N, CA and C atoms as an extended XYZ file, in Angstrom:
564
Properties=species:S:1:pos:R:3:atomname:S:1:resname:S:1:resid:I:1 pbc="F F F"
N         1.092       -1.120        0.234 N   MET     1
C        -0.113        0.231       -0.211 CA  MET     1
C         1.041        1.225        0.332 C   MET     1
N         0.705        1.927       -0.752 N   ASP     2
C         1.322        3.718       -0.725 CA  ASP     2
C         1.117        3.991       -0.402 C   ASP     2
N         1.381        5.307       -0.055 N   ASP     3
C         0.814        6.260        0.808 CA  ASP     3
C         0.007        7.270        0.633 C   ASP     3
N        -0.347        7.368       -0.234 N   HIS     4
C        -1.988        7.934       -1.121 CA  HIS     4
C        -3.306        7.057       -0.562 C   HIS     4
N        -2.417        5.577       -0.956 N   GLU     5
C        -3.492        4.105       -0.080 CA  GLU     5
C        -3.531        4.563        1.486 C   GLU     5
N        -2.487        4.976        1.735 N   LYS     6
C        -2.541        4.955        3.423 CA  LYS     6
C        -3.388        6.256        3.887 C   LYS     6
N        -3.244        7.587        3.139 N   GLN     7
C        -3.847        8.454        3.125 CA  GLN     7
C        -4.885        8.030        3.613 C   GLN     7
N        -5.863        7.355        2.266 N   ARG     8
C        -7.239        7.484        1.809 CA  ARG     8
C        -8.212        6.471        3.263 C   ARG     8
N        -7.017        6.001        3.004 N   GLU     9
C        -8.512        5.225        4.417 CA  GLU     9
C        -8.254        5.568        5.842 C   GLU     9
N        -7.071        6.384        5.695 N   LYS    10
C        -6.763        7.136        6.990 CA  LYS    10
C        -7.802        7.560        7.290 C   LYS    10
N        -8.904        8.507        6.405 N   HIS    11
C        -9.676        9.310        6.235 CA  HIS    11
C       -11.166        8.654        5.940 C   HIS    11
N       -11.417        7.097        5.489 N   VAL    12
C       -12.436        6.567        5.585 CA  VAL    12
C       -12.679        5.290        6.582 C   VAL    12
N       -11.932        5.479        7.308 N   THR    13
C       -11.573        4.564        8.114 CA  THR    13
C       -13.187        6.136        9.910 C   THR    13
N       -14.221        5.500       10.138 N   GLY    14
C       -15.224        5.935       11.264 CA  GLY    14
C       -15.278        4.615       12.299 C   GLY    14
N       -15.343        4.983       13.173 N   ALA    15
C       -15.780        4.110       14.155 CA  ALA    15
C       -16.323        5.842       15.859 C   ALA    15
N       -16.899        5.012       16.375 N   THR    16
C       -17.868        5.719       17.800 CA  THR    16
C       -17.305        5.576       18.666 C   THR    16
N       -16.969        6.547       19.462 N   VAL    17
C       -15.975        6.427       20.443 CA  VAL    17
C       -17.144        7.547       21.186 C   VAL    17
N       -17.378        6.289       22.507 N   TRP    18
C       -18.574        7.018       23.003 CA  TRP    18
C       -17.916        7.154       25.148 C   TRP    18
N       -18.432        7.748       25.446 N   LEU    19
C       -17.732        8.734       26.648 CA  LEU    19
C       -18.007        9.025       27.648 C   LEU    19
N       -18.610        7.674       28.831 N   THR    20
C       -19.741        7.902       29.694 CA  THR    20
C       -19.144        8.361       31.006 C   THR    20
N       -20.186        8.504       31.267 N   GLY    21
C       -19.187        8.998       33.381 CA  GLY    21
C       -21.021       10.386       33.372 C   GLY    21
N       -20.101       10.782       34.567 N   LEU    22
C       -21.412       11.119       35.418 CA  LEU    22
C       -21.010       13.248       35.362 C   LEU    22
N       -22.499       13.015       35.587 N   PRO    23
C       -21.628       15.142       35.038 CA  PRO    23
C       -21.172       15.666       35.883 C   PRO    23
N       -20.520       16.521       34.834 N   SER    24
C       -19.583       17.031       35.333 CA  SER    24
C       -18.014       16.398       35.159 C   SER    24
N       -17.723       15.056       34.658 N   ALA    25
C       -16.964       14.021       34.834 CA  ALA    25
C       -16.072       14.893       33.563 C   ALA    25
N       -16.431       15.289       32.859 N   GLY    26
C       -15.379       15.903       32.059 CA  GLY    26
C       -15.101       15.397       30.748 C   GLY    26
N       -16.231       15.003       29.996 N   LYS    27
C       -16.970       13.829       29.228 CA  LYS    27
C       -16.366       14.813       27.328 C   LYS    27
N       -17.688       15.558       27.386 N   THR    28
C       -17.713       16.792       26.524 CA  THR    28
C       -16.329       17.527       26.895 C   THR    28
N       -15.332       18.051       26.778 N   THR    29
C       -13.768       19.145       27.542 CA  THR    29
C       -13.351       17.655       26.780 C   THR    29
N       -12.921       17.008       26.838 N   ILE    30
C       -12.055       15.504       27.192 CA  ILE    30
C       -12.855       15.056       24.955 C   ILE    30
N       -14.106       15.082       24.482 N   ALA    31
C       -13.635       15.621       23.118 CA  ALA    31
C       -13.900       15.775       22.331 C   ALA    31
N       -14.333       17.370       22.940 N   TYR    32
C       -13.534       18.067       22.238 CA  TYR    32
C       -12.131       18.048       21.791 C   TYR    32
N       -11.465       18.081       23.209 N   GLU    33
C       -10.089       18.429       22.457 CA  GLU    33
C        -8.977       17.055       22.161 C   GLU    33
N        -9.816       15.963       22.180 N   LEU    34
C        -9.902       14.649       21.253 CA  LEU    34
C       -10.702       15.612       20.102 C   LEU    34
N       -11.264       15.516       18.953 N   ALA    35
C       -11.398       16.013       18.601 CA  ALA    35
C       -10.524       16.924       17.416 C   ALA    35
N       -10.187       17.960       18.115 N   ALA    36
C        -9.323       18.430       17.144 CA  ALA    36
C        -8.189       17.824       16.915 C   ALA    36
N        -7.808       17.216       18.388 N   ARG    37
C        -5.850       16.773       17.684 CA  ARG    37
C        -6.714       15.204       16.300 C   ARG    37
N        -7.784       14.957       16.293 N   LEU    38
C        -8.546       13.599       15.066 CA  LEU    38
C        -8.204       14.760       13.917 C   LEU    38
N        -9.211       15.585       14.138 N   ARG    39
C        -8.529       16.768       12.995 CA  ARG    39
C        -7.792       17.792       12.722 C   ARG    39
N        -7.225       17.615       12.908 N   ALA    40
C        -4.904       18.152       13.310 CA  ALA    40
C        -5.116       16.899       12.039 C   ALA    40
N        -4.923       15.639       11.619 N   ASP    41
C        -4.548       14.903       10.977 CA  ASP    41
C        -5.217       14.378       10.690 C   ASP    41
N        -6.271       15.202        9.734 N   GLY    42
C        -7.429       14.502        8.468 CA  GLY    42
C        -8.450       13.916        9.002 C   GLY    42
N        -8.445       13.769       10.544 N   HIS    43
C       -10.318       13.057       10.319 CA  HIS    43
C       -11.288       14.061       10.333 C   HIS    43
N       -12.263       12.920        9.831 N   ARG    44
C       -13.721       13.970       10.014 CA  ARG    44
C       -13.785       13.206       11.041 C   ARG    44
N       -14.684       14.670       12.092 N   THR    45
C       -14.800       13.737       13.257 CA  THR    45
C       -16.491       14.787       13.008 C   THR    45
N       -17.015       13.744       13.902 N   GLU    46
C       -18.214       15.183       14.577 CA  GLU    46
C       -18.214       14.411       16.490 C   GLU    46
N       -18.667       15.499       16.730 N   VAL    47
C       -18.647       15.397       18.629 CA  VAL    47
C       -20.404       15.482       18.499 C   VAL    47
N       -20.769       14.613       19.109 N   LEU    48
C       -22.536       14.614       19.203 CA  LEU    48
C       -23.224       14.569       20.706 C   LEU    48
N       -22.941       16.168       20.943 N   ASP    49
C       -23.414       16.053       22.836 CA  ASP    49
C       -24.384       16.070       23.303 C   ASP    49
N       -23.672       15.510       23.973 N   GLY    50
C       -25.670       15.060       24.913 CA  GLY    50
C       -27.271       16.200       24.851 C   GLY    50
N       -26.260       16.926       25.150 N   ASP    51
C       -27.217       19.014       25.203 CA  ASP    51
C       -28.039       19.132       23.958 C   ASP    51
N       -27.050       18.789       23.344 N   GLU    52
C       -27.448       19.221       21.870 CA  GLU    52
C       -27.990       18.541       21.121 C   GLU    52
N       -28.459       16.891       21.172 N   ILE    53
C       -28.827       16.259       21.050 CA  ILE    53
C       -30.462       16.261       21.761 C   ILE    53
N       -30.473       16.626       22.886 N   ARG    54
C       -31.196       16.537       23.300 CA  ARG    54
C       -32.632       17.235       23.217 C   ARG    54
N       -31.342       18.599       23.384 N   GLU    55
C       -32.765       19.698       21.904 CA  GLU    55
C       -32.856       19.328       20.958 C   GLU    55
N       -32.916       18.544       19.436 N   PHE    56
C       -32.686       19.070       18.929 CA  PHE    56
C       -33.624       17.463       18.302 C   PHE    56
N       -32.678       16.663       18.853 N   LEU    57
C       -33.179       15.184       18.271 CA  LEU    57
C       -33.968       13.926       19.211 C   LEU    57
N       -34.407       14.895       20.702 N   SER    58
C       -34.613       14.251       21.344 CA  SER    58
C       -35.951       15.286       22.444 C   SER    58
N       -36.081       16.193       21.807 N   ALA    59
C       -37.106       16.696       22.520 CA  ALA    59
C       -38.133       16.528       22.909 C   ALA    59
N       -38.496       16.626       23.805 N   GLY    60
C       -39.817       15.933       24.971 CA  GLY    60
C       -39.798       14.819       25.477 C   GLY    60
N       -38.275       14.010       24.901 N   LEU    61
C       -37.809       13.434       26.103 CA  LEU    61
C       -37.562       13.583       27.957 C   LEU    61
N       -38.371       12.932       28.229 N   GLY    62
C       -38.169       13.226       30.128 CA  GLY    62
C       -36.254       13.127       30.064 C   GLY    62
N       -36.322       12.507       32.008 N   PHE    63
C       -35.334       11.547       32.094 CA  PHE    63
C       -36.041       10.276       33.128 C   PHE    63
N       -36.595        9.651       33.075 N   SER    64
C       -37.334        8.407       32.994 CA  SER    64
C       -36.454        7.197       32.228 C   SER    64
N       -36.315        5.675       32.741 N   ARG    65
C       -35.438        4.730       32.956 CA  ARG    65
C       -35.965        4.622       31.702 C   ARG    65
N       -37.057        4.752       31.010 N   GLU    66
C       -37.036        4.706       29.268 CA  GLU    66
C       -36.278        5.697       28.357 C   GLU    66
N       -37.453        6.829       28.579 N   ASP    67
C       -37.000        7.854       28.034 CA  ASP    67
C       -34.829        7.834       27.868 C   ASP    67
N       -34.516        7.905       28.915 N   ARG    68
C       -33.088        7.825       28.560 CA  ARG    68
C       -32.535        6.635       27.663 C   ARG    68
N       -33.292        5.662       28.085 N   HIS    69
C       -33.159        4.486       26.901 CA  HIS    69
C       -33.410        4.486       25.876 C   HIS    69
N       -34.491        5.580       25.027 N   THR    70
C       -34.677        5.910       23.818 CA  THR    70
C       -33.477        7.236       23.339 C   THR    70
N       -33.186        7.774       23.993 N   ASN    71
C       -32.976        9.026       23.911 CA  ASN    71
C       -30.631        8.066       22.989 C   ASN    71
N       -30.265        7.098       24.436 N   VAL    72
C       -28.830        6.674       24.119 CA  VAL    72
C       -28.946        5.828       21.975 C   VAL    72
N       -30.867        5.297       22.342 N   GLN    73
C       -30.402        4.413       21.089 CA  GLN    73
C       -30.003        5.421       19.582 C   GLN    73
N       -31.580        6.625       20.574 N   ARG    74
C       -31.162        7.055       18.678 CA  ARG    74
C       -29.406        8.120       18.941 C   ARG    74
N       -29.224        8.645       19.485 N   ILE    75
C       -27.709        8.393       19.192 CA  ILE    75
C       -26.903        7.948       18.879 C   ILE    75
N       -27.328        6.812       19.930 N   GLY    76
C       -26.042        5.539       19.101 CA  GLY    76
C       -26.459        4.637       17.977 C   GLY    76
N       -27.832        4.567       16.976 N   PHE    77
C       -28.252        5.062       15.729 CA  PHE    77
C       -27.985        6.386       14.714 C   PHE    77
N       -27.253        7.568       15.368 N   VAL    78
C       -27.059        8.512       14.387 CA  VAL    78
C       -25.193        8.115       14.444 C   VAL    78
N       -24.878        8.463       16.015 N   ALA    79
C       -23.133        7.925       15.823 CA  ALA    79
C       -22.846        6.504       14.502 C   ALA    79
N       -23.597        5.516       14.761 N   GLU    80
C       -23.106        4.289       14.483 CA  GLU    80
C       -23.148        5.101       12.579 C   GLU    80
N       -24.718        5.612       12.218 N   LEU    81
C       -24.194        6.120       10.815 CA  LEU    81
C       -23.334        6.589       10.022 C   LEU    81
N       -22.904        7.839       11.184 N   LEU    82
C       -21.778        8.524       10.964 CA  LEU    82
C       -20.452        7.925       11.115 C   LEU    82
N       -20.053        6.918       11.624 N   ALA    83
C       -18.819        6.341       11.843 CA  ALA    83
C       -19.155        4.394       10.650 C   ALA    83
N       -20.053        4.783       10.296 N   SER    84
C       -20.430        3.250        9.474 CA  SER    84
C       -19.700        4.599        7.841 C   SER    84
N       -19.749        5.421        7.522 N   ASN    85
C       -19.655        6.135        6.926 CA  ASN    85
C       -18.367        7.308        6.933 C   ASN    85
N       -17.260        6.431        7.025 N   GLY    86
C       -15.882        7.287        7.664 CA  GLY    86
C       -15.769        8.798        8.414 C   GLY    86
N       -16.517        8.703        9.641 N   VAL    87
C       -16.506        9.686       10.264 CA  VAL    87
C       -16.252        8.593       11.676 C   VAL    87
N       -15.608        9.902       12.464 N   THR    88
C       -15.290        9.656       14.345 CA  THR    88
C       -16.455       10.335       14.782 C   THR    88
N       -17.253        9.388       15.224 N   ALA    89
C       -18.108        9.744       16.186 CA  ALA    89
C       -17.866       10.052       17.824 C   ALA    89
N       -17.596       11.022       18.604 N   LEU    90
C       -16.946       11.053       19.676 CA  LEU    90
C       -18.524       11.767       19.989 C   LEU    90
N       -18.674       10.697       21.158 N   VAL    91
C       -19.636       10.803       22.352 CA  VAL    91
C       -20.228       10.733       23.697 C   VAL    91
N       -19.934       12.131       24.022 N   PRO    92
C       -19.776       12.022       25.217 CA  PRO    92
C       -21.315       13.195       25.853 C   PRO    92
N       -21.622       11.152       26.216 N   VAL    93
C       -23.331       11.501       26.410 CA  VAL    93
C       -23.197        9.983       28.132 C   VAL    93
N       -23.757       11.360       28.965 N   ILE    94
C       -24.018        9.125       30.256 CA  ILE    94
C       -23.736        8.321       29.970 C   ILE    94
N       -25.096        8.611       28.691 N   ALA    95
C       -26.039        6.397       29.236 CA  ALA    95
C       -26.081        6.495       30.386 C   ALA    95
N       -26.550        6.093       30.928 N   PRO    96
C       -26.576        5.920       33.196 CA  PRO    96
C       -27.049        4.405       32.319 C   PRO    96
N       -27.476        3.665       31.469 N   TYR    97
C       -27.381        2.498       32.656 CA  TYR    97
C       -26.853        1.187       31.449 C   TYR    97
N       -25.968       -0.052       31.628 N   ALA    98
C       -25.098       -0.761       31.353 CA  ALA    98
C       -26.166       -1.686       29.684 C   ALA    98
N       -27.585       -1.721       30.166 N   ASP    99
C       -28.706       -2.812       29.270 CA  ASP    99
C       -28.809       -1.765       27.661 C   ASP    99
N       -28.166        0.206       28.242 N   SER   100
C       -28.979        0.256       27.476 CA  SER   100
C       -27.107        0.238       26.648 C   SER   100
N       -26.139        0.933       26.775 N   ARG   101
C       -24.817        1.336       25.923 CA  ARG   101
C       -24.420        0.036       25.231 C   ARG   101
N       -25.279       -1.289       26.109 N   GLU   102
C       -24.256       -2.637       25.793 CA  GLU   102
C       -25.719       -2.777       23.756 C   GLU   102
N       -26.583       -2.262       24.052 N   ALA   103
C       -27.767       -2.156       23.316 CA  ALA   103
C       -27.307       -1.534       21.823 C   ALA   103
N       -26.000       -0.185       22.380 N   VAL   104
C       -25.490        0.129       21.052 CA  VAL   104
C       -24.148       -0.396       20.595 C   VAL   104
N       -24.048       -0.840       21.213 N   ARG   105
C       -22.328       -1.762       21.096 CA  ARG   105
C       -23.146       -2.915       20.058 C   ARG   105
N       -24.216       -3.608       20.048 N   LYS   106
C       -25.067       -4.356       19.605 CA  LYS   106
C       -25.059       -3.815       18.199 C   LYS   106
N       -25.126       -2.504       17.392 N   ARG   107
C       -25.689       -1.666       16.987 CA  ARG   107
C       -24.742       -2.353       16.159 C   ARG   107
N       -23.873       -1.388       16.099 N   HIS   108
C       -22.147       -1.391       16.301 CA  HIS   108
C       -21.780       -2.937       15.761 C   HIS   108
N       -22.118       -3.470       16.613 N   ALA   109
C       -21.836       -5.248       16.052 CA  ALA   109
C       -22.054       -5.696       14.447 C   ALA   109
N       -23.004       -5.753       14.736 N   ALA   110
C       -24.328       -6.097       13.984 CA  ALA   110
C       -23.949       -5.289       12.576 C   ALA   110
N       -23.446       -4.018       12.510 N   GLU   111
C       -23.323       -3.074       11.279 CA  GLU   111
C       -21.156       -3.289       10.576 C   GLU   111
N       -20.794       -4.198       11.933 N   GLY   112
C       -19.500       -3.612       11.502 CA  GLY   112
C       -18.254       -2.875       11.550 C   GLY   112
N       -19.126       -1.551       12.660 N   THR   113
C       -18.447       -0.846       13.132 CA  THR   113
C       -17.505       -0.824       14.489 C   THR   113
N       -16.308       -0.083       13.957 N   ALA   114
C       -15.859        0.187       15.093 CA  ALA   114
C       -16.202        1.217       16.489 C   ALA   114
N       -16.160        0.282       18.039 N   TYR   115
C       -17.385        0.760       18.877 CA  TYR   115
C       -16.362        0.598       20.288 C   TYR   115
N       -15.833        2.107       20.153 N   VAL   116
C       -15.129        2.168       21.976 CA  VAL   116
C       -15.589        2.318       22.595 C   VAL   116
N       -15.728        2.440       23.492 N   GLU   117
C       -16.388        1.883       25.595 CA  GLU   117
C       -15.356        2.945       26.036 C   GLU   117
N       -15.782        4.757       26.400 N   VAL   118
C       -14.363        4.817       27.911 CA  VAL   118
C       -15.346        5.706       28.426 C   VAL   118
N       -15.013        5.031       29.793 N   HIS   119
C       -15.661        5.558       31.148 CA  HIS   119
C       -14.568        6.584       31.725 C   HIS   119
N       -15.310        7.660       31.533 N   VAL   120
C       -14.266        9.173       33.003 CA  VAL   120
C       -15.186        9.056       33.964 C   VAL   120
N       -14.002        7.931       34.638 N   ALA   121
C       -14.048        7.182       35.730 CA  ALA   121
C       -13.987        8.626       36.964 C   ALA   121
N       -14.464        9.480       36.414 N   THR   122
C       -14.595       10.889       38.436 CA  THR   122
C       -15.432       10.830       38.976 C   THR   122
N       -14.819       10.525       39.884 N   PRO   123
C       -16.150       10.310       41.090 CA  PRO   123
C       -16.319       11.930       41.513 C   PRO   123
N       -17.682       11.062       41.294 N   VAL   124
C       -19.161       12.463       42.045 CA  VAL   124
C       -18.165       13.362       42.923 C   VAL   124
N       -17.325       13.382       43.988 N   ASP   125
C       -17.697       14.002       44.870 CA  ASP   125
C       -16.185       15.934       43.550 C   ASP   125
N       -15.793       15.149       43.334 N   VAL   126
C       -15.456       15.930       41.532 CA  VAL   126
C       -16.586       16.617       40.935 C   VAL   126
N       -17.425       15.264       40.609 N   CYS   127
C       -18.084       16.212       40.124 CA  CYS   127
C       -18.736       17.226       40.833 C   CYS   127
N       -18.625       17.355       41.752 N   SER   128
C       -19.888       18.254       42.519 CA  SER   128
C       -19.317       18.982       42.327 C   SER   128
N       -18.100       19.368       42.835 N   GLU   129
C       -17.210       20.373       43.170 CA  GLU   129
C       -16.780       21.491       40.867 C   GLU   129
N       -16.648       20.802       40.275 N   ARG   130
C       -17.060       20.947       39.017 CA  ARG   130
C       -18.129       21.996       39.104 C   ARG   130
N       -19.414       20.854       39.007 N   ASP   131
C       -20.345       21.251       39.260 CA  ASP   131
C       -20.500       22.486       37.238 C   ASP   131
N       -20.034       21.573       36.211 N   VAL   132
C       -20.614       22.623       35.466 CA  VAL   132
C       -21.568       23.471       35.482 C   VAL   132
N       -23.060       23.008       35.175 N   LYS   133
C       -23.838       22.557       34.650 CA  LYS   133
C       -25.334       23.248       35.862 C   LYS   133
N       -24.118       23.896       37.351 N   GLY   134
C       -25.776       23.755       38.575 CA  GLY   134
C       -26.033       22.409       38.612 C   GLY   134
N       -26.120       21.576       38.813 N   LEU   135
C       -26.600       20.265       38.867 CA  LEU   135
C       -26.723       20.001       40.039 C   LEU   135
N       -25.945       20.104       41.031 N   TYR   136
C       -24.934       19.890       41.357 CA  TYR   136
C       -25.789       20.149       42.953 C   TYR   136
N       -25.727       21.479       42.344 N   ALA   137
C       -26.197       22.477       43.944 CA  ALA   137
C       -27.504       22.463       43.302 C   ALA   137
N       -28.358       22.590       42.086 N   LYS   138
C       -29.721       22.456       41.841 CA  LYS   138
C       -30.219       21.227       43.036 C   LYS   138
N       -30.060       20.028       42.987 N   GLN   139
C       -29.739       18.796       43.614 CA  GLN   139
C       -29.824       19.109       45.183 C   GLN   139
N       -29.325       19.262       45.116 N   ALA   140
C       -28.866       18.951       46.398 CA  ALA   140
C       -29.840       20.434       47.880 C   ALA   140
N       -30.139       21.505       46.787 N   ALA   141
C       -31.113       21.942       46.984 CA  ALA   141
C       -33.075       22.246       46.855 C   ALA   141
N       -32.420       20.557       46.685 N   GLY   142
C       -33.872       20.295       46.450 CA  GLY   142
C       -34.498       20.611       45.098 C   GLY   142
N       -34.138       21.261       44.652 N   GLU   143
C       -34.560       21.727       43.300 CA  GLU   143
C       -34.924       20.607       41.861 C   GLU   143
N       -33.761       19.730       42.129 N   ILE   144
C       -34.134       18.609       41.141 CA  ILE   144
C       -34.214       17.810       41.157 C   ILE   144
N       -34.597       16.154       40.775 N   SER   145
C       -34.146       15.328       41.083 CA  SER   145
C       -33.857       14.079       40.215 C   SER   145
N       -33.833       13.424       40.262 N   GLY   146
C       -33.126       12.409       39.088 CA  GLY   146
C       -32.073       12.918       39.105 C   GLY   146
N       -30.838       13.092       39.757 N   LEU   147
C       -29.543       13.591       39.172 CA  LEU   147
C       -28.641       11.824       38.915 C   LEU   147
N       -28.437       11.888       38.013 N   THR   148
C       -27.040       10.478       37.653 CA  THR   148
C       -25.776       10.232       38.309 C   THR   148
N       -25.813        9.222       39.207 N   GLY   149
C       -25.251        9.267       39.999 CA  GLY   149
C       -25.199       10.213       41.685 C   GLY   149
N       -26.261       10.883       41.621 N   VAL   150
C       -26.870       11.346       43.015 CA  VAL   150
C       -27.750       10.520       43.617 C   VAL   150
N       -29.255       10.795       43.442 N   ASP   151
C       -30.576       10.237       42.731 CA  ASP   151
C       -31.188        9.189       41.875 C   ASP   151
N       -30.170        8.760       41.613 N   ASP   152
C       -30.792        8.098       40.202 CA  ASP   152
C       -29.555        7.524       39.698 C   ASP   152
N       -29.781        6.054       39.438 N   PRO   153
C       -28.514        5.145       39.309 CA  PRO   153
C       -27.459        5.483       38.316 C   PRO   153
N       -26.619        5.260       38.479 N   TYR   154
C       -25.684        5.667       37.050 CA  TYR   154
C       -24.496        4.115       37.024 C   TYR   154
N       -24.523        3.197       36.677 N   GLU   155
C       -23.659        1.707       35.699 CA  GLU   155
C       -22.459        1.868       35.561 C   GLU   155
N       -21.730        2.040       36.144 N   GLU   156
C       -20.042        2.096       36.158 CA  GLU   156
C       -20.464        0.762       34.648 C   GLU   156
N       -19.447        1.762       33.540 N   PRO   157
C       -19.088       -0.053       33.071 CA  PRO   157
C       -17.760       -1.067       33.178 C   PRO   157
N       -18.129       -1.610       33.343 N   ALA   158
C       -17.506       -3.376       33.341 CA  ALA   158
C       -15.733       -3.570       33.493 C   ALA   158
N       -16.079       -3.699       31.414 N   SER   159
C       -15.258       -3.615       31.483 CA  SER   159
C       -14.445       -2.313       30.160 C   SER   159
N       -14.587       -1.303       30.348 N   PRO   160
C       -14.297       -0.303       28.958 CA  PRO   160
C       -13.038       -0.611       28.329 C   PRO   160
N       -12.574       -0.160       27.184 N   ASP   161
C       -11.413       -0.510       26.269 CA  ASP   161
C       -10.529        0.762       26.900 C   ASP   161
N       -11.273        1.830       27.599 N   LEU   162
C       -10.749        2.934       28.646 CA  LEU   162
C       -11.353        3.765       29.793 C   LEU   162
N       -10.140        3.693       30.452 N   ARG   163
C       -10.526        4.487       31.642 CA  ARG   163
C       -10.018        5.046       31.888 C   ARG   163
N       -10.482        7.010       32.533 N   ILE   164
C        -9.347        8.032       32.100 CA  ILE   164
C       -10.239        8.701       33.669 C   ILE   164
N        -9.328        8.562       34.605 N   GLU   165
C        -9.185        9.825       36.152 CA  GLU   165
C        -9.529       10.982       35.539 C   GLU   165
N       -10.246       12.391       35.012 N   SER   166
C       -10.228       12.941       34.987 CA  SER   166
C        -9.167       14.195       35.735 C   SER   166
N        -9.900       13.468       37.312 N   GLN   167
C        -9.132       13.867       38.818 CA  GLN   167
C        -8.039       14.099       38.324 C   GLN   167
N        -7.297       12.564       38.669 N   ASN   168
C        -5.582       12.816       38.279 CA  ASN   168
C        -4.706       13.637       36.712 C   ASN   168
N        -5.741       13.988       35.351 N   GLN   169
C        -4.597       14.168       34.682 CA  GLN   169
C        -5.140       15.619       33.761 C   GLN   169
N        -4.842       16.553       33.330 N   THR   170
C        -5.323       17.097       32.303 CA  THR   170
C        -5.752       16.473       31.080 C   THR   170
N        -7.143       17.908       30.439 N   VAL   171
C        -7.426       17.202       29.754 CA  VAL   171
C        -7.374       17.076       28.787 C   VAL   171
N        -5.838       17.313       28.343 N   GLN   172
C        -4.856       17.482       27.592 CA  GLN   172
C        -4.353       15.924       26.817 C   GLN   172
N        -3.947       16.000       28.720 N   GLN   173
C        -3.451       13.545       28.677 CA  GLN   173
C        -4.264       13.104       28.585 C   GLN   173
N        -5.287       13.830       29.234 N   SER   174
C        -7.171       11.805       28.751 CA  SER   174
C        -7.054       12.499       27.328 C   SER   174
N        -7.123       14.041       26.724 N   ALA   175
C        -7.182       13.335       25.065 CA  ALA   175
C        -6.489       12.502       24.467 C   ALA   175
N        -5.253       13.030       25.562 N   ALA   176
C        -3.961       12.361       24.172 CA  ALA   176
C        -3.441       10.439       24.422 C   ALA   176
N        -4.139        9.883       25.488 N   ALA   177
C        -4.484        8.814       26.197 CA  ALA   177
C        -5.729        8.024       24.987 C   ALA   177
N        -6.473        9.084       24.928 N   LEU   178
C        -7.851        7.993       24.348 CA  LEU   178
C        -6.964        8.570       22.940 C   LEU   178
N        -6.083        9.186       22.227 N   HIS   179
C        -5.493        8.991       21.475 CA  HIS   179
C        -5.013        8.100       20.845 C   HIS   179
N        -4.310        7.786       21.960 N   ALA   180
C        -3.290        6.449       21.775 CA  ALA   180
C        -3.444        5.548       21.998 C   ALA   180
N        -5.326        5.328       22.416 N   LEU   181
C        -5.846        3.756       22.351 CA  LEU   181
C        -6.197        3.680       20.103 C   LEU   181
N        -6.707        5.194       20.211 N   LEU   182
C        -7.721        4.983       18.954 CA  LEU   182
C        -6.698        4.402       17.864 C   LEU   182
N        -5.352        5.065       18.152 N   ILE   183
C        -4.199        4.306       16.867 CA  ILE   183
C        -3.802        2.808       17.601 C   ILE   183
N        -3.792        2.666       18.214 N   GLU   184
C        -3.298        0.967       18.442 CA  GLU   184
C        -4.380        0.818       17.713 C   GLU   184
N        -5.241        0.391       17.999 N   LYS   185
C        -7.073        0.245       17.664 CA  LYS   185
C        -6.603        0.701       15.882 C   LYS   185
N        -5.836        1.047       15.276 N   GLY   186
C        -6.433        0.918       13.447 CA  GLY   186
C        -7.403        1.886       13.566 C   GLY   186
N        -7.512        3.172       14.454 N   LEU   187
C        -9.139        4.075       13.990 CA  LEU   187
C        -8.473        6.142       13.965 C   LEU   187
N        -7.074        5.679       14.551 N   ALA   188
C        -6.131        7.518       14.238 CA  ALA   188
C        -5.054        7.091       13.174 C   ALA   188
């Protein structure tokens, strides 16, 4: 394979990289840092931000277990569609239930599309200190309920492809570790 063919192949290999973790764990920040690295290397990359998806694709869904499952399946469908067409889809979405994440993984496997699961394993006390969207403060004040990892379940992945402890490293180090994994798997 000559250099031109290698470059062409580099541009058509897609994958879904699902970053799961608690609210304010650092999922989206890491995803955007990784996206910049991948784009600099010439990869077609999209970030499917959970908040944006809820606004534009899953409007009307609540936060019941059923609605969360539906939201994750919709996102998984879009991610697989992008990935099967040569895009690296970075998905920083909580996806609190293991069975929902497994259904997305199975969809990718059935289509022969690469899927990488990353657990951004930031402890709840660190997430509540970061409290990027003020959710932990609202929950503590009794203004909201059903906060994932506090008064709603979060099922940690048993064996993710990568576990990132964002409280122990910089965003750049976290993105670099994930980038290295994608290179190792032939996806970057």
